[in-house]
């Protein structure tokens, strides 16, 4: 089973477990409330029945009519059992069919007693009157309450099943995406380490070779100086590579910690103008907040790449508003590789004959994006590349 599916199933199991517990609690709370509500109706019916039978002689016609109306408005379908509480033996024989001895004692103590008989619910009240002491039992089937309970049960079950399906598919979608991102990050890191090792290995191998050749036999002073010069050149390559790697390891917040100042971009870009680089602008007043040293590294790397891959062709640099465009007429980048040139150490497949580490562009992207700039690269093999930088 794929990792994404495993994560989705695990997440679904946990989520549905929690939802199931909440659903069960809700169901029992709802059914308990329905039962309590129906018991209250039964109790009200019991008292209304008692008043209807034993208060007629104590009330005028108008008050008794209200009691009669109230009685008719209470539960319409209910079995009523009227008992003389003073006839203890007779009352006990009837009550024992519905109540335990403990509940009978509670009833005689004046408490309302609730009970159930099969599918029927009942309420019993003790009613003292001037004619004597009486007991009223009202028994009824809570048909509507039962229907509501069943509907709630099926509704909750249906919602649980639908939730399980939705959670699984949504979880699988996001889990798959997450796993793909993790895998992409892992592959990127693996490629980064492999490429870094390769780039470091080349100059180290060259240094080792120079040392071994120099030690094979006695050399002249000039030969030793030439060998040391090559070793120094390769050492500089390693130092530069290590500096770039160290900078790449910094987070965006660390980059932003470097002192920033207001930079007039048109004036700043003039330092790059030369035999190979041309510059035009219509917006001399545009300024950004940036560290001049880091900005020089970022734009300088892009211009160096443009010049390196353009042969003797000129490189055009144009500033229009807040958009800086750098265009070369070089070898271009294969379309399917454009998205990958931002990765450290990645070099396009048609650049193998050119020197380089594949760090410059990714370093430029990191610096520029930390200042909120948007970078877009368009290219066509054999015709050139355009880098568009839109500053905030």
PDB file of C-alpha atoms in Angstrom, residues 19-35 148-157:
ATOM      1  CA  UNK A  19     -16.774  11.643  15.155  1.00  0.00           C
ATOM      2  CA  UNK A  20     -18.270   8.295  16.246  1.00  0.00           C
ATOM      3  CA  UNK A  21     -17.764   9.112  19.918  1.00  0.00           C
ATOM      4  CA  UNK A  22     -19.354  12.526  19.448  1.00  0.00           C
ATOM      5  CA  UNK A  23     -22.202  10.949  17.457  1.00  0.00           C
ATOM      6  CA  UNK A  24     -22.893   8.309  20.120  1.00  0.00           C
ATOM      7  CA  UNK A  25     -22.871  10.916  22.886  1.00  0.00           C
ATOM      8  CA  UNK A  26     -25.187  13.158  20.855  1.00  0.00           C
ATOM      9  CA  UNK A  27     -27.555  10.262  20.142  1.00  0.00           C
ATOM     10  CA  UNK A  28     -27.857   9.246  23.779  1.00  0.00           C
ATOM     11  CA  UNK A  29     -28.258  12.858  24.932  1.00  0.00           C
ATOM     12  CA  UNK A  30     -30.963  13.404  22.300  1.00  0.00           C
ATOM     13  CA  UNK A  31     -32.852  10.200  23.150  1.00  0.00           C
ATOM     14  CA  UNK A  32     -32.578  10.930  26.865  1.00  0.00           C
ATOM     15  CA  UNK A  33     -33.981  14.409  26.279  1.00  0.00           C
ATOM     16  CA  UNK A  34     -36.859  12.994  24.222  1.00  0.00           C
ATOM     17  CA  UNK A  35     -37.664  10.497  27.012  1.00  0.00           C
ATOM     18  CA  UNK A 148     -37.614  10.746  16.022  1.00  0.00           C
ATOM     19  CA  UNK A 149     -35.013   8.563  17.735  1.00  0.00           C
ATOM     20  CA  UNK A 150     -34.903   6.193  14.755  1.00  0.00           C
ATOM     21  CA  UNK A 151     -34.628   9.083  12.322  1.00  0.00           C
ATOM     22  CA  UNK A 152     -31.838  10.659  14.346  1.00  0.00           C
ATOM     23  CA  UNK A 153     -30.050   7.308  14.526  1.00  0.00           C
ATOM     24  CA  UNK A 154     -30.206   6.681  10.789  1.00  0.00           C
ATOM     25  CA  UNK A 155     -29.325  10.292  10.010  1.00  0.00           C
ATOM     26  CA  UNK A 156     -26.245  10.151  12.245  1.00  0.00           C
ATOM     27  CA  UNK A 157     -25.223   6.791  10.767  1.00  0.00           C
TER      28      UNK A 157
END
